[in-house]
Amino acid sequence: IVAAWMGHVECVEVLLQGGANPEATDTDGWNALMWAAGKGYANCIQALRWVAGTEAKEKTEGLTALHIATHSEKVECIKALLKGGANPEATDGGGLTALMRAAGEGKADSIEPLLKGGANPEATDREGFTALMRAAWNGASKCIQALLKGGANLEIVQEQGFTALMIAAQQGHVDCIQVLLRNGADPAAVSQLGATALYFAAEDGHADCIRALLQGGANIRAKWGAGWTALHIAAHNDHADCVRLLLQRGADIEARAGDGLTALHFAAQFGHTRCVEELLRGGADIRAVKNDGFTALQVARIARRHNTSLTPLARDACVGLLEQAEQAEQERGRRAAPRPRRRAAPRGPQRA
């Protein structure tokens, strides 16, 4: 173990010839092959690989020598291990292959030798995530590029219908979104519940991701299960920057979700003052009513009385904004109403 840890290949060979046990481990379960892999000594791996089992796992995380070499991005060690018979589909204690861990940890240099050595890019972890999805989750755009170059499938879906593009959008990784779109990812794909990548970006307030998705052809008016658009969820979750961007890009400000709710109703209900401001500035109809006949102002007044999760300042500010908007609308109506015409005074009899 010490000889492999120090990279002394001659000592390794002499010790093996003298009967040293290559399977011996230290207190953490690391054998000589693991230490050589972690330190980057490919020559020691070549000396050990014919006699040391490559499937052995250390005690802490259940890592094989291949996992260890992958984590350290020791490319020559990865090649040596695979050439010596290491199983690229061996999993650690969490059910992850070396390729999955490389993608999740951003170890881009490890991906090409793993794929060339037979690693399966379509294998999934216990939650149904492929290596590409794990890279998208962790913002590893270089790993995404390497995986796609090696033949990873863009459109494989996770158990709940999530694609790598949806995952990148949800996590706010705009670089990953751009790489995926350039390589043909479908922005119109929907999850099992009918949500698109654009919806996920708006849900979590990632304005830069919204911008990238729209540039990549995402449908700004696409609706999720209950009729919610990206604008609805942005207003619901108090993402004013996203509301403003979506309005600038042509979102339907009067689109109706379930129960006839507009984005303004959602913002009013939850006391999201900045979203209310953006929506009013964008021309939202203050008179629009949901299915039960309530306007956004009425909804805000009800929330002020009953929604204890709102601060008094938020409740009052939201109601005040909507009251001002309603008053302004009423004033415009009065000005636009036709004035009664003054009747002409009767003329006297004309003289002959």
XYZ file of N, CA and C in Angstrom, residues 192-299:
324
model
N -44.526 15.081 -16.612
C -45.766 14.318 -16.468
C -46.939 15.216 -16.076
N -46.641 16.310 -15.391
C -47.692 17.241 -14.983
C -47.920 18.345 -16.015
N -47.173 18.293 -17.112
C -47.401 19.242 -18.190
C -46.581 20.506 -18.135
N -45.565 20.562 -17.290
C -44.747 21.769 -17.155
C -43.559 21.719 -18.098
N -43.228 22.872 -18.675
C -42.072 22.990 -19.563
C -40.866 23.525 -18.802
N -39.731 23.548 -19.473
C -38.524 24.130 -18.877
C -38.745 25.607 -18.536
N -39.492 26.318 -19.385
C -39.768 27.735 -19.131
C -40.549 27.913 -17.832
N -41.497 27.033 -17.610
C -42.283 27.089 -16.378
C -41.384 26.910 -15.153
N -40.476 25.937 -15.224
C -39.588 25.685 -14.088
C -38.666 26.880 -13.828
N -38.187 27.506 -14.894
C -37.326 28.685 -14.731
C -38.088 29.820 -14.061
N -39.338 30.035 -14.481
C -40.155 31.101 -13.901
C -40.529 30.781 -12.453
N -40.774 29.513 -12.181
C -41.162 29.090 -10.834
C -40.093 29.437 -9.803
N -38.830 29.287 -10.193
C -37.746 29.525 -9.246
C -37.047 30.864 -9.451
N -37.591 31.706 -10.327
C -37.085 33.069 -10.434
C -35.798 33.246 -11.203
N -35.565 32.409 -12.210
C -34.314 32.484 -12.976
C -34.544 33.252 -14.275
N -34.456 34.581 -14.191
C -34.757 35.427 -15.351
C -33.796 35.174 -16.500
N -32.509 34.952 -16.192
C -31.545 34.708 -17.269
C -31.859 33.406 -18.005
N -32.381 32.423 -17.281
C -32.767 31.162 -17.916
C -34.012 31.354 -18.783
N -34.936 32.160 -18.311
C -36.119 32.477 -19.113
C -35.695 33.106 -20.432
N -34.770 34.038 -20.349
C -34.287 34.736 -21.552
C -33.661 33.736 -22.535
N -32.832 32.835 -22.022
C -32.176 31.850 -22.878
C -33.189 30.897 -23.505
N -34.175 30.481 -22.748
C -35.180 29.558 -23.264
C -36.047 30.215 -24.336
N -36.402 31.473 -24.123
C -37.196 32.178 -25.128
C -36.395 32.366 -26.406
N -35.124 32.664 -26.264
C -34.265 32.777 -27.442
C -34.141 31.441 -28.164
N -34.279 30.355 -27.401
C -34.186 29.020 -27.979
C -35.503 28.470 -28.499
N -36.558 29.298 -28.475
C -37.822 28.890 -29.071
C -38.903 28.437 -28.119
N -38.738 28.642 -26.825
C -39.772 28.238 -25.867
C -41.054 29.032 -26.103
N -42.184 28.376 -25.900
C -43.500 29.004 -26.072
C -43.884 29.740 -24.799
N -43.936 31.056 -24.882
C -44.197 31.866 -23.697
C -45.622 31.712 -23.188
N -46.519 31.196 -24.031
C -47.924 31.064 -23.637
C -48.316 29.619 -23.312
N -47.338 28.746 -23.255
C -47.625 27.348 -22.908
C -48.230 27.280 -21.509
N -49.205 26.363 -21.335
C -49.904 26.238 -20.050
C -49.616 24.901 -19.396
N -49.439 24.956 -18.091
C -49.233 23.778 -17.265
C -50.589 23.273 -16.795
N -50.670 22.029 -16.379
C -51.890 21.332 -16.018
C -53.140 22.132 -15.735
N -53.118 22.999 -14.715
C -54.318 23.736 -14.312
C -54.460 25.048 -15.067
N -53.786 25.167 -16.196
C -53.901 26.389 -16.987
C -52.907 27.470 -16.622
N -51.956 27.138 -15.763
C -50.965 28.126 -15.347
C -49.936 28.347 -16.456
N -49.606 29.601 -16.706
C -48.516 29.945 -17.606
C -47.282 30.303 -16.774
N -46.185 30.553 -17.465
C -44.976 30.998 -16.763
C -45.235 32.309 -16.020
N -46.069 33.165 -16.593
C -46.379 34.442 -15.938
C -47.140 34.217 -14.642
N -48.078 33.289 -14.649
C -48.833 32.990 -13.430
C -47.899 32.570 -12.293
N -47.011 31.616 -12.581
C -46.168 31.095 -11.505
C -45.147 32.128 -11.055
N -44.675 32.961 -11.956
C -43.739 34.022 -11.561
C -44.418 35.011 -10.624
N -45.665 35.384 -10.936
C -46.411 36.303 -10.074
C -46.758 35.642 -8.747
N -47.136 34.378 -8.792
C -47.483 33.631 -7.582
C -46.307 33.554 -6.620
N -45.096 33.377 -7.161
C -43.909 33.180 -6.325
C -43.107 34.457 -6.091
N -43.653 35.581 -6.491
C -43.050 36.892 -6.212
C -41.716 37.111 -6.927
N -41.661 36.724 -8.189
C -40.457 36.950 -8.980
C -40.713 38.105 -9.951
N -40.585 39.323 -9.432
C -40.955 40.506 -10.205
C -40.094 40.677 -11.451
N -38.814 40.347 -11.357
C -37.937 40.462 -12.531
C -38.414 39.547 -13.651
N -38.854 38.362 -13.282
C -39.359 37.417 -14.277
C -40.680 37.903 -14.866
N -41.531 38.461 -14.018
C -42.799 39.024 -14.506
C -42.528 40.110 -15.541
N -41.619 41.007 -15.212
C -41.298 42.096 -16.145
C -40.756 41.557 -17.467
N -39.834 40.598 -17.399
C -39.242 40.039 -18.609
C -40.291 39.331 -19.459
N -41.139 38.544 -18.824
C -42.168 37.813 -19.563
C -43.137 38.769 -20.249
N -43.482 39.846 -19.575
C -44.369 40.833 -20.194
C -43.690 41.508 -21.378
N -42.415 41.820 -21.227
C -41.673 42.442 -22.325
C -41.614 41.523 -23.541
N -41.600 40.209 -23.293
C -41.474 39.248 -24.386
C -42.829 38.760 -24.925
N -43.917 39.342 -24.428
C -45.209 39.036 -25.037
C -46.093 38.069 -24.295
N -45.879 37.848 -23.015
C -46.753 36.962 -22.246
C -48.173 37.534 -22.221
N -49.162 36.651 -22.201
C -50.566 37.057 -22.148
C -50.912 37.475 -20.724
N -51.033 38.773 -20.533
C -51.229 39.301 -19.179
C -52.600 38.947 -18.618
N -53.552 38.636 -19.497
C -54.906 38.309 -19.040
C -55.212 36.818 -19.124
N -54.190 35.982 -19.316
C -54.413 34.532 -19.363
C -55.037 34.065 -18.044
N -55.930 33.095 -18.152
C -56.654 32.618 -16.969
C -56.187 31.227 -16.576
N -55.862 31.075 -15.296
C -55.571 29.760 -14.733
C -56.863 29.199 -14.153
N -56.753 28.102 -13.410
C -57.933 27.529 -12.784
C -58.667 28.556 -11.934
N -59.993 28.474 -11.898
C -60.860 29.411 -11.173
C -60.842 30.804 -11.780
N -60.289 30.917 -12.995
C -60.318 32.212 -13.671
C -59.314 33.216 -13.162
N -58.282 32.756 -12.491
C -57.296 33.662 -11.897
C -56.339 34.206 -12.951
N -56.115 35.510 -12.901
C -55.069 36.125 -13.718
C -53.802 36.243 -12.872
N -52.716 36.623 -13.521
C -51.471 36.833 -12.779
C -51.656 37.920 -11.721
N -52.465 38.931 -12.037
C -52.705 40.007 -11.067
C -53.434 39.484 -9.836
N -54.377 38.584 -10.024
C -55.060 37.976 -8.866
C -54.059 37.269 -7.958
N -53.133 36.497 -8.570
C -52.153 35.779 -7.764
C -51.275 36.747 -6.973
N -50.770 37.768 -7.639
C -49.905 38.724 -6.960
C -50.652 39.433 -5.837
N -51.910 39.769 -6.076
C -52.722 40.453 -5.068
C -53.006 39.544 -3.886
N -53.304 38.284 -4.157
C -53.650 37.341 -3.096
C -52.520 37.136 -2.104
N -51.284 37.174 -2.602
C -50.140 36.886 -1.731
C -49.345 38.133 -1.350
N -49.877 39.286 -1.652
C -49.237 40.522 -1.222
C -47.913 40.818 -1.887
N -47.768 40.395 -3.142
C -46.509 40.610 -3.859
C -46.545 41.975 -4.549
N -46.161 42.988 -3.804
C -46.317 44.372 -4.255
C -45.562 44.657 -5.549
N -44.315 44.204 -5.642
C -43.520 44.494 -6.843
C -44.126 43.836 -8.075
N -44.664 42.647 -7.916
C -45.318 41.981 -9.048
C -46.583 42.729 -9.447
N -47.338 43.189 -8.453
C -48.528 43.987 -8.754
C -48.132 45.226 -9.547
N -47.061 45.895 -9.123
C -46.593 47.085 -9.832
C -46.248 46.766 -11.286
N -45.504 45.678 -11.501
C -45.107 45.302 -12.858
C -46.321 44.975 -13.713
N -47.275 44.282 -13.151
C -48.459 43.892 -13.900
C -49.329 45.100 -14.237
N -49.486 46.003 -13.287
C -50.263 47.214 -13.560
C -49.556 48.073 -14.609
N -48.237 48.161 -14.493
C -47.466 48.923 -15.477
C -47.580 48.285 -16.860
N -47.724 46.966 -16.879
C -47.835 46.258 -18.147
C -49.235 46.262 -18.738
N -50.190 46.866 -18.027
C -51.539 47.001 -18.574
C -52.543 45.981 -18.095
N -52.302 45.338 -16.958
C -53.260 44.356 -16.443
C -54.605 45.025 -16.187
N -55.670 44.298 -16.466
C -57.031 44.815 -16.312
C -57.447 44.761 -14.848
N -57.558 45.922 -14.215
C -57.920 45.993 -12.804
C -59.347 45.508 -12.577
N -60.158 45.510 -13.658
C -61.568 45.125 -13.525
C -61.793 43.638 -13.755
N -60.770 42.892 -14.178
C -60.939 41.470 -14.473
C -61.395 40.713 -13.227
N -62.347 39.826 -13.388
C -62.864 39.056 -12.253
C -62.586 37.573 -12.478
N -62.345 36.869 -11.373
C -62.194 35.428 -11.474
C -63.576 34.791 -11.421
N -63.634 33.486 -11.407
C -64.915 32.802 -11.581
C -65.940 33.141 -10.510
N -65.491 33.506 -9.316
C -66.428 33.846 -8.246
C -66.793 35.323 -8.248
N -66.315 36.062 -9.245
C -66.709 37.456 -9.397
C -65.817 38.466 -8.700
N -64.713 38.020 -8.089
C -63.839 38.938 -7.357
C -62.763 39.527 -8.271
N -62.536 40.824 -8.099
C -61.424 41.479 -8.777
C -60.154 41.291 -7.959
N -59.034 41.713 -8.525
C -57.761 41.607 -7.796
C -57.801 42.460 -6.526
N -58.425 43.631 -6.595
C -58.527 44.495 -5.411
C -59.330 43.806 -4.313
N -60.432 43.187 -4.675
C -61.236 42.489 -3.669
C -60.462 41.323 -3.062
N -59.715 40.625 -3.905
C -58.881 39.528 -3.408
C -57.842 40.051 -2.430
